mmCIF file of C-alpha atoms in Angstrom:
data_model
loop_
_atom_site.group_PDB
_atom_site.id
_atom_site.type_symbol
_atom_site.label_atom_id
_atom_site.label_comp_id
_atom_site.label_asym_id
_atom_site.label_seq_id
_atom_site.Cartn_x
_atom_site.Cartn_y
_atom_site.Cartn_z
ATOM 1 C CA MET A 28 -7.012 -1.218 7.569
ATOM 2 C CA LYS A 29 -8.670 -0.175 4.315
ATOM 3 C CA LEU A 30 -12.046 -0.111 6.044
ATOM 4 C CA LEU A 31 -10.986 3.247 7.500
ATOM 5 C CA PRO A 32 -10.647 5.151 4.195
ATOM 6 C CA ALA A 33 -13.365 3.142 2.430
ATOM 7 C CA ARG A 34 -15.949 3.996 5.081
ATOM 8 C CA PHE A 35 -14.860 7.644 5.190
ATOM 9 C CA MET A 36 -15.016 8.052 1.398
ATOM 10 C CA LEU A 37 -18.452 6.431 1.080
ATOM 11 C CA GLU A 38 -19.847 8.490 3.942
ATOM 12 C CA ARG A 39 -18.439 11.696 2.431
ATOM 13 C CA ALA A 40 -19.874 10.794 -0.974
ATOM 14 C CA GLU A 41 -23.329 10.251 0.524
ATOM 15 C CA ALA A 42 -23.120 13.478 2.512
ATOM 16 C CA THR A 43 -22.219 15.490 -0.597
ATOM 17 C CA GLY A 44 -24.759 13.798 -2.846
ATOM 18 C CA HIS A 45 -22.223 12.039 -5.081
ATOM 19 C CA LEU A 46 -23.557 8.653 -3.959
ATOM 20 C CA GLN A 47 -27.192 7.793 -3.415
ATOM 21 C CA HIS A 48 -28.101 5.357 -0.648
ATOM 22 C CA GLY A 49 -27.830 1.876 -2.146
ATOM 23 C CA GLY A 50 -26.429 3.282 -5.408
ATOM 24 C CA PRO A 51 -23.689 1.881 -7.661
ATOM 25 C CA VAL A 52 -19.988 2.053 -6.750
ATOM 26 C CA ALA A 53 -17.046 1.026 -8.968
ATOM 27 C CA GLU A 54 -13.319 0.962 -8.239
ATOM 28 C CA THR A 55 -10.013 -0.476 -9.452
ATOM 29 C CA THR A 56 -8.182 -2.382 -6.723
ATOM 30 C CA SER A 57 -5.258 -4.651 -5.939
ATOM 31 C CA GLY A 58 -7.487 -6.477 -3.476
ATOM 32 C CA THR A 59 -7.474 -5.037 0.032
ATOM 33 C CA PHE A 60 -9.341 -1.805 -0.675
ATOM 34 C CA GLY A 61 -11.762 -3.762 -2.852
ATOM 35 C CA LEU A 62 -12.417 -6.153 0.015
ATOM 36 C CA ALA A 63 -13.140 -3.220 2.332
ATOM 37 C CA LEU A 64 -15.607 -1.811 -0.203
ATOM 38 C CA ALA A 65 -17.228 -5.232 -0.607
ATOM 39 C CA LEU A 66 -17.701 -5.613 3.158
ATOM 40 C CA LEU A 67 -19.310 -2.180 3.380
ATOM 41 C CA ALA A 68 -21.420 -2.739 0.252
ATOM 42 C CA ALA A 69 -22.777 -5.985 1.678
ATOM 43 C CA VAL A 70 -23.798 -4.301 4.926
ATOM 44 C CA ARG A 71 -25.076 -1.031 3.428
ATOM 45 C CA GLY A 72 -26.624 -2.341 0.217
ATOM 46 C CA PHE A 73 -24.403 -0.676 -2.386
ATOM 47 C CA ASP A 74 -24.138 -2.135 -5.899
ATOM 48 C CA LEU A 75 -20.376 -2.721 -6.193
ATOM 49 C CA THR A 76 -18.224 -3.425 -9.271
ATOM 50 C CA LEU A 77 -14.481 -4.035 -8.905
ATOM 51 C CA VAL A 78 -11.735 -4.142 -11.543
ATOM 52 C CA SER A 79 -8.438 -5.881 -10.829
ATOM 53 C CA ALA A 80 -5.666 -7.859 -12.513
ATOM 54 C CA ALA A 81 -4.918 -11.568 -12.712
ATOM 55 C CA SER A 82 -1.598 -10.980 -10.930
ATOM 56 C CA LEU A 83 -3.346 -9.349 -7.956
ATOM 57 C CA ILE A 84 -6.487 -11.319 -7.092
ATOM 58 C CA ASP A 85 -6.489 -15.109 -6.884
ATOM 59 C CA ASP A 86 -9.558 -17.333 -7.168
ATOM 60 C CA ARG A 87 -10.046 -17.511 -3.392
ATOM 61 C CA LEU A 88 -10.242 -13.749 -2.948
ATOM 62 C CA ARG A 89 -12.368 -13.390 -6.056
ATOM 63 C CA ARG A 90 -14.876 -15.924 -4.709
ATOM 64 C CA ARG A 91 -14.991 -14.062 -1.407
ATOM 65 C CA LEU A 92 -15.638 -10.749 -3.154
ATOM 66 C CA GLU A 93 -18.358 -12.290 -5.304
ATOM 67 C CA PHE A 94 -19.924 -13.993 -2.278
ATOM 68 C CA LEU A 95 -20.228 -10.529 -0.728
ATOM 69 C CA GLY A 96 -22.144 -9.441 -3.812
ATOM 70 C CA ALA A 97 -19.473 -7.636 -5.841
ATOM 71 C CA ILE A 98 -19.144 -7.962 -9.612
ATOM 72 C CA VAL A 99 -15.457 -8.581 -10.310
ATOM 73 C CA HIS A 100 -13.686 -7.919 -13.623
ATOM 74 C CA ILE A 101 -10.204 -9.453 -13.927
ATOM 75 C CA ILE A 102 -7.760 -8.025 -16.495
ATOM 76 C CA ASP A 103 -5.018 -10.202 -17.983
ATOM 77 C CA ASP A 104 -1.590 -9.147 -16.750
ATOM 78 C CA PRO A 105 1.129 -11.145 -18.545
ATOM 79 C CA GLU A 106 3.796 -8.618 -17.502
ATOM 80 C CA GLY A 107 2.925 -8.995 -13.810
ATOM 81 C CA SER A 108 3.076 -5.245 -13.238
ATOM 82 C CA GLY A 109 -0.528 -4.794 -12.098
ATOM 83 C CA ALA A 110 -2.073 -3.682 -15.436
ATOM 84 C CA GLN A 111 -3.078 -0.369 -13.891
ATOM 85 C CA ARG A 112 -3.705 1.435 -17.192
ATOM 86 C CA GLU A 113 -5.793 -1.418 -18.551
ATOM 87 C CA ARG A 114 -7.773 -1.594 -15.314
ATOM 88 C CA LEU A 115 -8.516 2.122 -15.498
ATOM 89 C CA ALA A 116 -9.657 1.785 -19.125
ATOM 90 C CA GLN A 117 -12.095 -0.961 -18.090
ATOM 91 C CA LEU A 118 -13.310 1.141 -15.184
ATOM 92 C CA HIS A 119 -13.990 4.128 -17.434
ATOM 93 C CA THR A 120 -16.104 1.888 -19.674
ATOM 94 C CA ILE A 121 -18.173 0.921 -16.640
ATOM 95 C CA LEU A 122 -18.567 4.569 -15.641
ATOM 96 C CA GLU A 123 -19.663 5.526 -19.156
ATOM 97 C CA ASP A 124 -22.316 2.803 -19.134
ATOM 98 C CA ARG A 125 -23.631 3.945 -15.746
ATOM 99 C CA PRO A 126 -22.844 7.653 -15.239
ATOM 100 C CA GLU A 127 -24.521 7.686 -11.831
ATOM 101 C CA THR A 128 -21.816 5.349 -10.497
ATOM 102 C CA PHE A 129 -19.627 6.680 -7.697
ATOM 103 C CA TRP A 130 -15.896 6.115 -8.205
ATOM 104 C CA PRO A 131 -14.012 6.413 -4.877
ATOM 105 C CA ARG A 132 -10.723 7.071 -6.745
ATOM 106 C CA GLN A 133 -8.575 5.843 -3.891
ATOM 107 C CA TYR A 134 -5.387 6.889 -5.669
ATOM 108 C CA ASP A 135 -6.358 10.524 -6.208
ATOM 109 C CA ASN A 136 -9.271 11.301 -3.875
ATOM 110 C CA PRO A 137 -7.959 13.471 -0.996
ATOM 111 C CA ASP A 138 -10.590 11.889 1.269
ATOM 112 C CA ASN A 139 -8.329 8.832 1.284
ATOM 113 C CA ARG A 140 -5.630 10.838 3.057
ATOM 114 C CA MET A 141 -8.090 12.771 5.206
ATOM 115 C CA ALA A 142 -9.539 9.526 6.600
ATOM 116 C CA TYR A 143 -6.279 8.880 8.452
ATOM 117 C CA GLY A 144 -6.830 11.885 10.678
ATOM 118 C CA ARG A 145 -8.603 9.402 12.926
ATOM 119 C CA LEU A 146 -5.468 7.268 13.129
ATOM 120 C CA ALA A 147 -3.258 10.291 13.799
ATOM 121 C CA GLU A 148 -5.599 11.387 16.564
ATOM 122 C CA TRP A 149 -5.436 7.932 18.148
ATOM 123 C CA ILE A 150 -1.622 7.916 17.946
ATOM 124 C CA THR A 151 -1.237 11.283 19.661
ATOM 125 C CA ARG A 152 -3.809 10.405 22.315
ATOM 126 C CA GLU A 153 -2.524 6.907 23.133
ATOM 127 C CA ILE A 154 1.219 7.225 22.413
ATOM 128 C CA GLY A 155 2.020 10.920 22.511
ATOM 129 C CA ARG A 156 5.192 12.093 20.820
ATOM 130 C CA VAL A 157 6.250 10.189 17.698
ATOM 131 C CA ASP A 158 9.689 10.666 16.138
ATOM 132 C CA CYS A 159 9.361 8.439 13.077
ATOM 133 C CA LEU A 160 6.490 7.072 10.978
ATOM 134 C CA VAL A 161 7.097 4.028 8.748
ATOM 135 C CA GLY A 162 4.566 2.822 6.208
ATOM 136 C CA CYS A 163 4.171 1.106 2.866
ATOM 137 C CA VAL A 164 3.055 3.116 -0.147
ATOM 138 C CA GLY A 165 0.526 2.092 -2.773
ATOM 139 C CA SER A 166 -2.061 4.840 -3.069
ATOM 140 C CA GLY A 167 -0.140 7.110 -0.678
ATOM 141 C CA GLY A 168 -3.215 7.547 1.505
ATOM 142 C CA SER A 169 -2.151 5.902 4.751
ATOM 143 C CA LEU A 170 1.438 7.178 4.927
ATOM 144 C CA CYS A 171 0.852 10.713 3.653
ATOM 145 C CA GLY A 172 -2.479 11.074 5.409
ATOM 146 C CA THR A 173 -1.235 9.912 8.804
ATOM 147 C CA GLY A 174 2.103 11.658 8.333
ATOM 148 C CA GLY A 175 0.508 14.932 7.292
ATOM 149 C CA PHE A 176 -1.597 15.157 10.426
ATOM 150 C CA LEU A 177 1.229 14.012 12.725
ATOM 151 C CA ARG A 178 3.672 16.498 11.269
ATOM 152 C CA GLU A 179 1.298 19.326 12.206
ATOM 153 C CA VAL A 180 1.864 18.279 15.822
ATOM 154 C CA PHE A 181 5.455 17.021 15.507
ATOM 155 C CA PRO A 182 7.216 19.125 12.819
ATOM 156 C CA ASP A 183 10.454 17.151 13.092
ATOM 157 C CA LEU A 184 8.727 13.826 12.381
ATOM 158 C CA THR A 185 10.749 11.541 10.105
ATOM 159 C CA ILE A 186 8.612 9.837 7.452
ATOM 160 C CA ILE A 187 9.923 6.665 5.814
ATOM 161 C CA ALA A 188 8.182 5.268 2.736
ATOM 162 C CA VAL A 189 8.411 1.533 2.005
ATOM 163 C CA ASP A 190 8.153 0.555 -1.662
ATOM 164 C CA THR A 191 9.350 -2.401 -3.739
ATOM 165 C CA HIS A 192 11.568 -2.817 -6.792
ATOM 166 C CA ARG A 193 10.059 -2.014 -10.217
ATOM 167 C CA SER A 194 7.299 0.115 -8.730
ATOM 168 C CA VAL A 195 7.172 3.545 -10.371
ATOM 169 C CA LEU A 196 6.288 5.437 -7.175
ATOM 170 C CA PHE A 197 9.842 6.613 -6.495
ATOM 171 C CA GLY A 198 11.378 6.560 -9.941
ATOM 172 C CA HIS A 199 11.814 2.918 -10.924
ATOM 173 C CA ALA A 200 10.785 1.748 -14.394
ATOM 174 C CA PRO A 201 7.642 -0.447 -14.185
ATOM 175 C CA GLY A 202 8.127 -4.197 -14.257
ATOM 176 C CA ARG A 203 7.083 -7.534 -12.822
ATOM 177 C CA ARG A 204 6.692 -7.395 -9.040
ATOM 178 C CA LEU A 205 6.502 -10.506 -6.883
ATOM 179 C CA LEU A 206 5.709 -8.511 -3.747
ATOM 180 C CA ARG A 207 2.132 -7.255 -3.979
ATOM 181 C CA GLY A 208 0.025 -4.960 -1.788
ATOM 182 C CA LEU A 209 2.378 -2.012 -2.141
ATOM 183 C CA GLY A 210 3.948 -0.204 -5.056
ATOM 184 C CA ASN A 211 2.154 0.911 -8.207
ATOM 185 C CA SER A 212 2.521 1.166 -11.971
ATOM 186 C CA LEU A 213 1.138 4.732 -11.901
ATOM 187 C CA VAL A 214 1.974 7.631 -9.589
ATOM 188 C CA PRO A 215 -1.151 8.596 -7.585
ATOM 189 C CA SER A 216 -1.987 12.141 -6.491
ATOM 190 C CA ASN A 217 -2.281 11.039 -2.859
ATOM 191 C CA LEU A 218 1.455 10.310 -2.726
ATOM 192 C CA ARG A 219 3.222 13.487 -1.555
ATOM 193 C CA HIS A 220 6.898 12.888 -2.278
ATOM 194 C CA GLU A 221 7.904 16.170 -0.640
ATOM 195 C CA MET A 222 6.816 14.732 2.723
ATOM 196 C CA VAL A 223 9.172 11.734 2.547
ATOM 197 C CA ASP A 224 12.565 11.758 4.279
ATOM 198 C CA GLU A 225 13.769 8.435 2.936
ATOM 199 C CA VAL A 226 12.462 5.586 0.795
ATOM 200 C CA HIS A 227 13.224 1.886 1.191
ATOM 201 C CA TRP A 228 12.756 -0.615 -1.636
ATOM 202 C CA VAL A 229 12.169 -4.051 -0.107
ATOM 203 C CA GLY A 230 12.261 -7.136 -2.319
ATOM 204 C CA ALA A 231 9.757 -9.953 -1.983
ATOM 205 C CA PHE A 232 12.075 -12.383 -0.222
ATOM 206 C CA PRO A 233 13.064 -10.117 2.697
ATOM 207 C CA ALA A 234 9.378 -9.169 3.053
ATOM 208 C CA PHE A 235 8.259 -12.816 3.109
ATOM 209 C CA ALA A 236 10.923 -13.779 5.645
ATOM 210 C CA SER A 237 10.090 -10.775 7.819
ATOM 211 C CA ALA A 238 6.388 -11.731 7.796
ATOM 212 C CA HIS A 239 7.347 -15.244 8.944
ATOM 213 C CA ARG A 240 9.435 -13.737 11.730
ATOM 214 C CA LEU A 241 6.546 -11.546 12.872
ATOM 215 C CA HIS A 242 4.372 -14.626 13.156
ATOM 216 C CA HIS A 243 6.994 -16.832 14.820
ATOM 217 C CA ASP A 244 8.435 -14.275 17.243
ATOM 218 C CA HIS A 245 5.412 -12.097 18.009
ATOM 219 C CA ALA A 246 2.357 -14.233 17.070
ATOM 220 C CA LEU A 247 1.364 -11.528 14.557
ATOM 221 C CA PHE A 248 -0.132 -13.256 11.511
ATOM 222 C CA MET A 249 0.566 -10.537 8.961
ATOM 223 C CA GLY A 250 0.983 -10.301 5.206
ATOM 224 C CA PRO A 251 4.193 -9.525 3.287
ATOM 225 C CA THR A 252 3.632 -5.763 3.072
ATOM 226 C CA SER A 253 3.443 -5.717 6.850
ATOM 227 C CA GLY A 254 6.641 -7.763 6.832
ATOM 228 C CA ALA A 255 8.337 -5.138 4.667
ATOM 229 C CA ALA A 256 7.215 -2.278 6.917
ATOM 230 C CA ALA A 257 8.257 -4.100 10.084
ATOM 231 C CA LEU A 258 11.675 -4.888 8.600
ATOM 232 C CA VAL A 259 12.343 -1.204 7.934
ATOM 233 C CA ALA A 260 10.942 -0.022 11.278
ATOM 234 C CA ALA A 261 13.053 -2.527 13.234
ATOM 235 C CA TRP A 262 16.190 -1.355 11.420
ATOM 236 C CA TYR A 263 15.410 2.292 12.186
ATOM 237 C CA ALA A 264 14.776 1.386 15.833
ATOM 238 C CA ARG A 265 18.206 -0.235 16.083
ATOM 239 C CA LYS A 266 19.800 2.873 14.573
ATOM 240 C CA HIS A 267 17.829 5.234 16.843
ATOM 241 C CA PRO A 268 17.227 3.380 20.131
ATOM 242 C CA ASP A 269 15.773 6.435 21.875
ATOM 243 C CA ALA A 270 13.286 7.275 19.117
ATOM 244 C CA VAL A 271 9.555 6.593 19.304
ATOM 245 C CA ILE A 272 8.640 4.825 16.066
ATOM 246 C CA PHE A 273 5.164 4.058 14.771
ATOM 247 C CA VAL A 274 4.826 1.508 11.965
ATOM 248 C CA ILE A 275 1.663 0.846 9.971
ATOM 249 C CA LEU A 276 1.136 -2.885 9.279
ATOM 250 C CA PRO A 277 -1.432 -2.822 6.466
ATOM 251 C CA ASP A 278 -2.282 -6.473 5.780
ATOM 252 C CA GLU A 279 -3.037 -9.704 7.650
ATOM 253 C CA GLY A 280 -1.770 -13.120 6.648
ATOM 254 C CA HIS A 281 -5.054 -14.862 5.844
ATOM 255 C CA ARG A 282 -4.952 -13.895 2.170
ATOM 256 C CA TYR A 283 -1.466 -15.407 1.865
ATOM 257 C CA GLN A 284 -1.946 -18.810 3.497
ATOM 258 C CA HIS A 285 -1.573 -20.553 0.115
ATOM 259 C CA THR A 286 1.418 -18.472 -0.996
ATOM 260 C CA VAL A 287 3.676 -16.678 1.482
ATOM 261 C CA TYR A 288 2.813 -19.137 4.267
ATOM 262 C CA ASP A 289 2.907 -22.254 2.052
ATOM 263 C CA ASP A 290 6.265 -24.045 2.059
ATOM 264 C CA GLY A 291 5.577 -25.721 -1.281
ATOM 265 C CA TRP A 292 4.761 -22.436 -3.015
ATOM 266 C CA LEU A 293 7.855 -20.801 -1.567
ATOM 267 C CA ALA A 294 10.117 -23.706 -2.519
ATOM 268 C CA ALA A 295 9.157 -23.253 -6.165
ATOM 269 C CA LEU A 296 10.511 -19.680 -6.181
ATOM 270 C CA GLU A 297 14.012 -19.280 -7.558
ATOM 271 C CA GLY A 298 16.135 -17.727 -4.825
ATOM 272 C CA TRP A 299 14.143 -19.014 -1.846
ATOM 273 C CA PRO A 300 14.917 -19.551 1.015
ATOM 274 C CA ALA A 301 16.445 -16.146 1.597
ATOM 275 C CA ALA A 302 17.940 -14.635 4.717
ATOM 276 C CA VAL A 303 16.545 -11.387 6.082
ATOM 277 C CA PRO A 304 19.233 -8.704 5.652
ATOM 278 C CA ASP A 305 20.245 -6.882 8.830
ATOM 279 C CA GLU A 306 20.230 -3.538 7.078
ATOM 280 C CA PRO A 307 19.547 -1.992 3.684
ATOM 281 C CA GLU A 308 22.153 -1.031 1.136
ATOM 282 C CA THR A 309 22.225 2.766 1.002
ATOM 283 C CA LEU A 310 22.134 3.970 -2.590
ATOM 284 C CA ALA A 311 23.531 7.133 -4.128
ATOM 285 C CA ARG A 312 20.902 7.135 -6.889
ATOM 286 C CA ILE A 313 17.554 5.583 -7.819
ATOM 287 C CA GLU A 314 18.231 2.001 -8.834
ATOM 288 C CA ALA A 315 16.076 -1.155 -9.040
ATOM 289 C CA ARG A 316 17.445 -4.449 -7.703
ATOM 290 C CA GLY A 317 16.418 -8.098 -7.363
ATOM 291 C CA GLU A 318 13.743 -9.717 -5.219
ATOM 292 C CA GLY A 319 16.264 -10.714 -2.571
ATOM 293 C CA GLU A 320 17.534 -7.188 -1.944
ATOM 294 C CA TRP A 321 16.615 -4.286 0.307
ATOM 295 C CA THR A 322 17.863 -0.809 -0.572
ATOM 296 C CA ARG A 323 17.477 2.699 0.795
ATOM 297 C CA LEU A 324 17.762 6.239 -0.562
ATOM 298 C CA VAL A 325 17.652 9.475 1.430
ATOM 299 C CA TRP A 326 14.867 11.437 -0.286
ATOM 300 C CA HIS A 327 15.278 14.840 1.420
ATOM 301 C CA ARG A 328 11.543 15.696 1.146
ATOM 302 C CA LYS A 329 11.908 16.498 -2.548
ATOM 303 C CA PRO A 330 9.354 16.197 -5.372
ATOM 304 C CA LEU A 331 9.670 13.179 -7.646
ATOM 305 C CA ALA A 332 10.535 15.325 -10.661
ATOM 306 C CA THR A 333 13.426 16.908 -8.762
ATOM 307 C CA MET A 334 14.898 13.545 -7.795
ATOM 308 C CA ILE A 335 14.523 12.115 -11.301
ATOM 309 C CA GLY A 336 15.982 15.306 -12.772
ATOM 310 C CA ALA A 337 19.000 14.984 -10.501
ATOM 311 C CA GLU A 338 19.476 11.427 -11.785
ATOM 312 C CA ARG A 339 19.585 12.730 -15.343
ATOM 313 C CA GLY A 340 21.778 15.692 -14.527
ATOM 314 C CA VAL A 341 18.978 18.193 -15.144
#
């Protein structure tokens, strides 16, 4: 999926002169966007440098990125939170050494969101009316980009954000996250909280089990973030049987064959196996839970500061 914004951002950068043909590109990534950049760099001849964390990219993905020609810097991440600040510090060092380098800035570049106009166009052309959009949030690009365009056509569209516990995106304190591919340890500019009607925090275990169910029941070999999104969308569909719901499944399962789809790896996790909850626990306030839990908070399209202020009685 990340090929869509990666291609759009590189093409825009070339068109505006911020990136020369075959020039250097550098980005911080949790893996999927970096892979998209590496695929495009290999085909188009860009000089690509990626910065990630030890908790995000395993040796198999690193070898694939390097085989495609990317230089990969891995930051130690003993806390397991993604080391976003440390990754950005390393990236800025790279940019200082080579000022001509283009930084796509997936978290803050509005071209990330704008790229999803193509997806919104496809949805309206092929599906027509949509009542609810469900998507995971990391950079905010896919959910807020697609949702922004769709809401121009369907003003009553319900937008549901899927996050995970101990991600700071919707007010949790940062901490170790077993579920990767969504969430963040920094709040990106591309996340528009005032667009979101409700947020769901899905723990790793429900996401893993949901991904297994997608594969077993529907032959969809998807990753755990797709499992989390599908879990939430299926619940909303049961609650609103007449609604037309579109869910974005952002990752495939190939990257997780040695983890989420490996029985031995799963068996070593405390708390596994875990049943998939039938519905989330609806919260009255922002509150982080364990990896086996799935919670929900009605967000009311409010800014993050407003919701956090309400928590503190401000």
